mmCIF file of C-alpha atoms in Angstrom:
data_model
loop_
_atom_site.group_PDB
_atom_site.id
_atom_site.type_symbol
_atom_site.label_atom_id
_atom_site.label_comp_id
_atom_site.label_asym_id
_atom_site.label_seq_id
_atom_site.Cartn_x
_atom_site.Cartn_y
_atom_site.Cartn_z
ATOM 1 C CA MET A 28 14.611 11.111 60.705
ATOM 2 C CA LYS A 29 11.473 12.480 62.265
ATOM 3 C CA LYS A 30 12.692 10.739 65.627
ATOM 4 C CA LEU A 31 15.777 12.521 65.012
ATOM 5 C CA LEU A 32 14.317 15.966 64.624
ATOM 6 C CA THR A 33 12.210 15.501 67.598
ATOM 7 C CA THR A 34 15.705 14.607 70.186
ATOM 8 C CA SER A 35 17.058 17.631 68.422
ATOM 9 C CA VAL A 36 14.627 20.013 69.366
ATOM 10 C CA ALA A 37 14.162 18.513 72.645
ATOM 11 C CA LEU A 38 17.879 18.874 73.514
ATOM 12 C CA SER A 39 17.699 22.918 72.054
ATOM 13 C CA VAL A 40 14.845 23.273 74.323
ATOM 14 C CA LEU A 41 16.799 21.536 77.414
ATOM 15 C CA ILE A 42 19.394 23.591 77.027
ATOM 16 C CA VAL A 43 17.648 27.099 76.619
ATOM 17 C CA SER A 44 15.646 26.346 79.853
ATOM 18 C CA ALA A 45 18.747 24.708 81.954
ATOM 19 C CA PRO A 46 19.452 27.529 83.632
ATOM 20 C CA ALA A 47 15.903 28.477 85.010
ATOM 21 C CA LEU A 48 15.687 24.588 86.114
ATOM 22 C CA ALA A 49 19.210 24.534 87.841
ATOM 23 C CA GLU A 50 18.222 27.755 90.120
ATOM 24 C CA GLY A 51 14.898 26.187 90.927
ATOM 25 C CA THR A 52 12.515 29.006 89.731
ATOM 26 C CA VAL A 53 9.790 26.593 88.395
ATOM 27 C CA THR A 54 7.601 25.663 91.382
ATOM 28 C CA SER A 55 3.701 25.695 90.020
ATOM 29 C CA VAL A 56 2.195 22.097 88.479
ATOM 30 C CA THR A 57 -1.487 21.574 87.705
ATOM 31 C CA ALA A 58 -3.597 18.383 88.065
ATOM 32 C CA VAL A 59 -4.633 16.119 85.535
ATOM 33 C CA ASP A 60 -6.505 13.630 85.651
ATOM 34 C CA GLY A 61 -4.526 12.308 88.868
ATOM 35 C CA GLU A 62 -1.554 12.954 87.299
ATOM 36 C CA VAL A 63 1.126 16.065 87.589
ATOM 37 C CA ILE A 64 2.541 18.117 84.703
ATOM 38 C CA SER A 65 4.629 21.088 85.270
ATOM 39 C CA THR A 66 3.095 24.638 83.978
ATOM 40 C CA GLU A 67 6.134 26.653 83.377
ATOM 41 C CA CYS A 68 5.295 25.831 79.719
ATOM 42 C CA THR A 69 2.165 28.072 79.974
ATOM 43 C CA ASN A 70 3.284 31.392 78.945
ATOM 44 C CA LEU A 71 5.622 30.145 75.777
ATOM 45 C CA ARG A 72 4.615 30.345 71.755
ATOM 46 C CA ARG A 73 3.172 27.720 70.835
ATOM 47 C CA THR A 74 5.738 25.728 68.950
ATOM 48 C CA ASP A 75 8.132 26.351 72.096
ATOM 49 C CA ARG A 76 5.334 25.486 74.300
ATOM 50 C CA ALA A 77 4.515 21.863 72.646
ATOM 51 C CA ALA A 78 8.279 21.067 72.633
ATOM 52 C CA CYS A 79 8.988 22.426 76.617
ATOM 53 C CA MET A 80 5.866 19.741 77.168
ATOM 54 C CA ARG A 81 7.301 16.819 75.385
ATOM 55 C CA LEU A 82 10.558 17.758 77.515
ATOM 56 C CA LYS A 83 9.065 17.855 80.989
ATOM 57 C CA THR A 84 6.954 14.857 80.101
ATOM 58 C CA GLN A 85 9.894 12.580 79.728
ATOM 59 C CA SER A 86 12.022 14.406 82.188
ATOM 60 C CA ASP A 87 9.503 14.398 85.048
ATOM 61 C CA GLY A 88 9.014 10.700 84.323
ATOM 62 C CA LEU A 89 4.830 11.024 83.039
ATOM 63 C CA LYS A 90 3.071 8.915 80.899
ATOM 64 C CA LYS A 91 3.586 9.846 77.051
ATOM 65 C CA GLY A 92 0.942 11.597 75.859
ATOM 66 C CA ILE A 93 -0.179 13.577 79.065
ATOM 67 C CA ALA A 94 1.259 16.859 77.452
ATOM 68 C CA LYS A 95 -1.255 16.203 73.879
ATOM 69 C CA ARG A 96 -4.197 15.541 76.398
ATOM 70 C CA TYR A 97 -3.984 18.712 78.280
ATOM 71 C CA ILE A 98 -3.660 21.146 75.211
ATOM 72 C CA GLN A 99 -6.722 19.074 73.955
ATOM 73 C CA ARG A 100 -8.026 19.527 77.333
ATOM 74 C CA ASN A 101 -7.347 23.056 77.681
ATOM 75 C CA LYS A 102 -7.711 24.491 74.051
ATOM 76 C CA GLY A 103 -10.158 27.063 74.765
ATOM 77 C CA VAL A 104 -7.982 28.584 77.500
ATOM 78 C CA LEU A 105 -5.083 28.738 75.246
ATOM 79 C CA LYS A 106 -7.021 30.163 72.664
ATOM 80 C CA GLN A 107 -8.463 32.788 75.126
ATOM 81 C CA VAL A 108 -4.612 33.600 76.083
ATOM 82 C CA ARG A 109 -3.637 34.075 72.480
ATOM 83 C CA TYR A 110 -6.777 36.697 71.795
ATOM 84 C CA ASN A 111 -5.724 38.386 74.970
ATOM 85 C CA ARG A 112 -2.080 38.677 74.008
ATOM 86 C CA ARG A 113 -3.061 40.194 70.587
ATOM 87 C CA SER A 114 -6.144 42.381 71.975
ATOM 88 C CA ASP A 115 -5.373 46.441 72.031
ATOM 89 C CA ASP A 116 -7.333 47.203 74.934
ATOM 90 C CA LYS A 117 -6.384 45.747 78.093
ATOM 91 C CA ASP A 118 -8.895 47.118 80.308
ATOM 92 C CA ASP A 119 -11.901 45.434 78.983
ATOM 93 C CA LYS A 120 -11.610 41.772 77.791
ATOM 94 C CA LEU A 121 -14.059 39.504 76.471
ATOM 95 C CA THR A 122 -14.288 35.934 75.913
ATOM 96 C CA LEU A 123 -14.409 34.707 72.154
ATOM 97 C CA LYS A 124 -17.594 33.682 71.994
ATOM 98 C CA GLU A 125 -18.841 37.042 73.307
ATOM 99 C CA GLN A 126 -16.448 38.530 70.970
ATOM 100 C CA ARG A 127 -17.820 36.716 67.838
ATOM 101 C CA MET A 128 -21.301 37.535 69.008
ATOM 102 C CA LYS A 129 -20.625 40.764 69.392
ATOM 103 C CA ASN A 130 -19.205 41.293 65.347
ATOM 104 C CA LEU A 131 -22.265 39.343 64.142
ATOM 105 C CA GLU A 132 -24.592 41.652 65.672
ATOM 106 C CA GLU A 133 -22.234 44.474 64.500
ATOM 107 C CA ARG A 134 -22.448 42.855 60.881
ATOM 108 C CA LYS A 135 -26.757 42.419 61.174
ATOM 109 C CA ALA A 136 -26.888 46.290 62.236
ATOM 110 C CA ASN A 137 -24.694 47.640 59.577
ATOM 111 C CA ARG A 138 -26.313 45.393 56.939
ATOM 112 C CA LEU A 139 -29.752 46.640 58.311
ATOM 113 C CA LYS A 140 -29.020 49.821 58.103
ATOM 114 C CA THR A 141 -27.350 50.055 54.525
ATOM 115 C CA PHE A 142 -31.026 48.279 53.519
ATOM 116 C CA GLN A 143 -32.980 51.097 55.160
ATOM 117 C CA SER A 144 -31.143 53.461 53.265
ATOM 118 C CA HIS A 145 -31.696 52.266 49.963
ATOM 119 C CA GLN A 146 -35.120 51.404 50.354
ATOM 120 C CA SER A 147 -35.970 55.001 51.518
ATOM 121 C CA ARG A 148 -34.130 56.344 48.535
ATOM 122 C CA ILE A 149 -36.473 54.254 46.487
ATOM 123 C CA ASP A 150 -39.512 55.356 48.199
ATOM 124 C CA GLN A 151 -38.444 58.747 47.904
ATOM 125 C CA LYS A 152 -38.134 58.428 44.305
ATOM 126 C CA LYS A 153 -41.451 56.862 43.506
ATOM 127 C CA GLU A 154 -43.428 59.279 45.833
ATOM 128 C CA TRP A 155 -41.431 62.252 43.540
ATOM 129 C CA GLN A 156 -42.347 60.391 40.210
ATOM 130 C CA LYS A 157 -46.128 60.521 41.448
ATOM 131 C CA GLU A 158 -46.250 63.855 42.262
ATOM 132 C CA LEU A 159 -44.650 64.661 39.173
ATOM 133 C CA GLN A 160 -46.989 62.536 37.132
ATOM 134 C CA GLU A 161 -50.095 64.062 38.952
ATOM 135 C CA LYS A 162 -48.873 67.593 37.908
ATOM 136 C CA ARG A 163 -48.305 66.980 34.282
ATOM 137 C CA LEU A 164 -52.023 65.358 34.286
ATOM 138 C CA THR A 165 -53.767 68.037 35.722
ATOM 139 C CA GLN A 166 -51.804 70.600 33.418
ATOM 140 C CA LEU A 167 -52.938 68.339 30.667
ATOM 141 C CA ARG A 168 -56.600 68.740 31.838
ATOM 142 C CA ASP A 169 -56.375 72.356 31.694
ATOM 143 C CA ARG A 170 -55.176 72.526 28.743
ATOM 144 C CA ILE A 171 -58.186 70.630 27.204
ATOM 145 C CA LYS A 172 -60.530 72.380 28.737
ATOM 146 C CA ALA A 173 -59.539 75.587 27.663
ATOM 147 C CA LEU A 174 -60.107 74.283 23.643
ATOM 148 C CA THR A 175 -63.942 74.197 24.228
ATOM 149 C CA PRO A 176 -66.252 73.816 20.833
ATOM 150 C CA SER A 177 -67.025 78.163 21.690
ATOM 151 C CA ASN A 178 -63.683 79.121 20.982
ATOM 152 C CA VAL A 179 -63.666 78.573 17.292
ATOM 153 C CA MET A 180 -60.447 79.219 15.454
ATOM 154 C CA THR A 181 -59.197 79.678 12.231
ATOM 155 C CA ARG A 182 -56.876 77.232 10.449
ATOM 156 C CA GLU A 183 -53.889 79.615 10.809
ATOM 157 C CA GLU A 184 -54.660 80.641 14.249
ATOM 158 C CA PHE A 185 -54.942 76.939 15.369
ATOM 159 C CA ARG A 186 -51.125 76.383 13.200
ATOM 160 C CA THR A 187 -49.924 79.472 15.148
ATOM 161 C CA ARG A 188 -50.995 77.629 18.702
ATOM 162 C CA ALA A 189 -49.817 74.242 17.678
ATOM 163 C CA ARG A 190 -46.556 75.894 17.122
ATOM 164 C CA LYS A 191 -46.089 77.717 20.210
ATOM 165 C CA LEU A 192 -47.560 74.634 22.115
ATOM 166 C CA ASP A 193 -44.415 72.840 20.344
ATOM 167 C CA ALA A 194 -42.084 75.225 20.893
ATOM 168 C CA ASN A 195 -43.141 75.016 24.829
ATOM 169 C CA THR A 196 -42.928 71.423 24.777
ATOM 170 C CA GLN A 197 -39.103 71.568 23.075
ATOM 171 C CA SER A 198 -38.439 74.153 25.941
ATOM 172 C CA ARG A 199 -39.313 71.942 28.507
ATOM 173 C CA ARG A 200 -37.602 69.030 27.148
ATOM 174 C CA GLU A 201 -34.698 71.182 26.816
ATOM 175 C CA THR A 202 -34.769 72.370 30.477
ATOM 176 C CA VAL A 203 -35.434 68.564 31.906
ATOM 177 C CA LYS A 204 -32.134 67.754 30.510
ATOM 178 C CA ARG A 205 -30.292 70.823 31.763
ATOM 179 C CA ILE A 206 -31.581 70.008 35.107
ATOM 180 C CA HIS A 207 -30.406 66.431 34.689
ATOM 181 C CA GLU A 208 -26.942 67.607 33.933
ATOM 182 C CA GLU A 209 -26.853 69.717 36.539
ATOM 183 C CA CYS A 210 -27.779 67.448 38.786
ATOM 184 C CA ARG A 211 -25.750 64.234 37.936
ATOM 185 C CA SER A 212 -22.855 65.238 40.193
ATOM 186 C CA GLN A 213 -24.712 64.042 43.078
ATOM 187 C CA ARG A 214 -25.970 60.800 44.365
ATOM 188 C CA GLY A 215 -28.889 59.451 46.363
ATOM 189 C CA ALA A 216 -31.235 61.424 48.198
ATOM 190 C CA GLU A 217 -29.315 64.553 47.431
ATOM 191 C CA ARG A 218 -30.058 64.120 43.726
ATOM 192 C CA ILE A 219 -33.260 63.764 44.024
ATOM 193 C CA GLU A 220 -34.011 66.846 46.140
ATOM 194 C CA CYS A 221 -31.527 68.989 43.914
ATOM 195 C CA MET A 222 -34.172 67.386 40.537
ATOM 196 C CA ARG A 223 -37.429 68.033 43.092
ATOM 197 C CA LYS A 224 -35.666 71.637 43.409
ATOM 198 C CA LYS A 225 -34.712 72.786 39.919
ATOM 199 C CA THR A 226 -38.047 71.347 38.689
ATOM 200 C CA GLU A 227 -40.314 73.217 41.044
ATOM 201 C CA ASP A 228 -38.226 76.739 40.036
ATOM 202 C CA GLN A 229 -37.683 76.616 36.526
ATOM 203 C CA LEU A 230 -40.586 74.436 35.232
ATOM 204 C CA ASP A 231 -43.568 76.123 37.455
#
């Protein structure tokens, strides 16, 4: 069955290429290990080229297997031909190896750029949190220094002051929540900058 299929394919290629052979348009040949094989099949598609080479191998009286050896030996050239055929840029042709190296370098550059951007946002957030913590500690120290033993307060004054501080603390919490809600729609560095600016404007 396989032999019959091969014979039918060879006959079909022979019928298609018979006019060209009759007109004598095929003139170029290539030497492979001292043997000669016609190169009229070079510009054909893969399946047609294989059938054409089998037909030429039999019709020219060459040894069986020369077409297969030719394909194996010129595999890189055939890949380059297919790549050039698919390429959109006809002026600047790269080899397959050069194209693979170019794609690899582009992927490395993109990964490095993404990592650096992510690390920069993390460092910026840590710096902002550190500045905010130092500012709160400074305010707490100033508040403690204001409560010296010389300032004797009655129980009512102390309760009034405690309520006032508690109200201020609750107000700060609500302000912080509101700032988070206002900056929720933004992402990354823009969100950090938005929270920093609104915190300085509303909590100072």
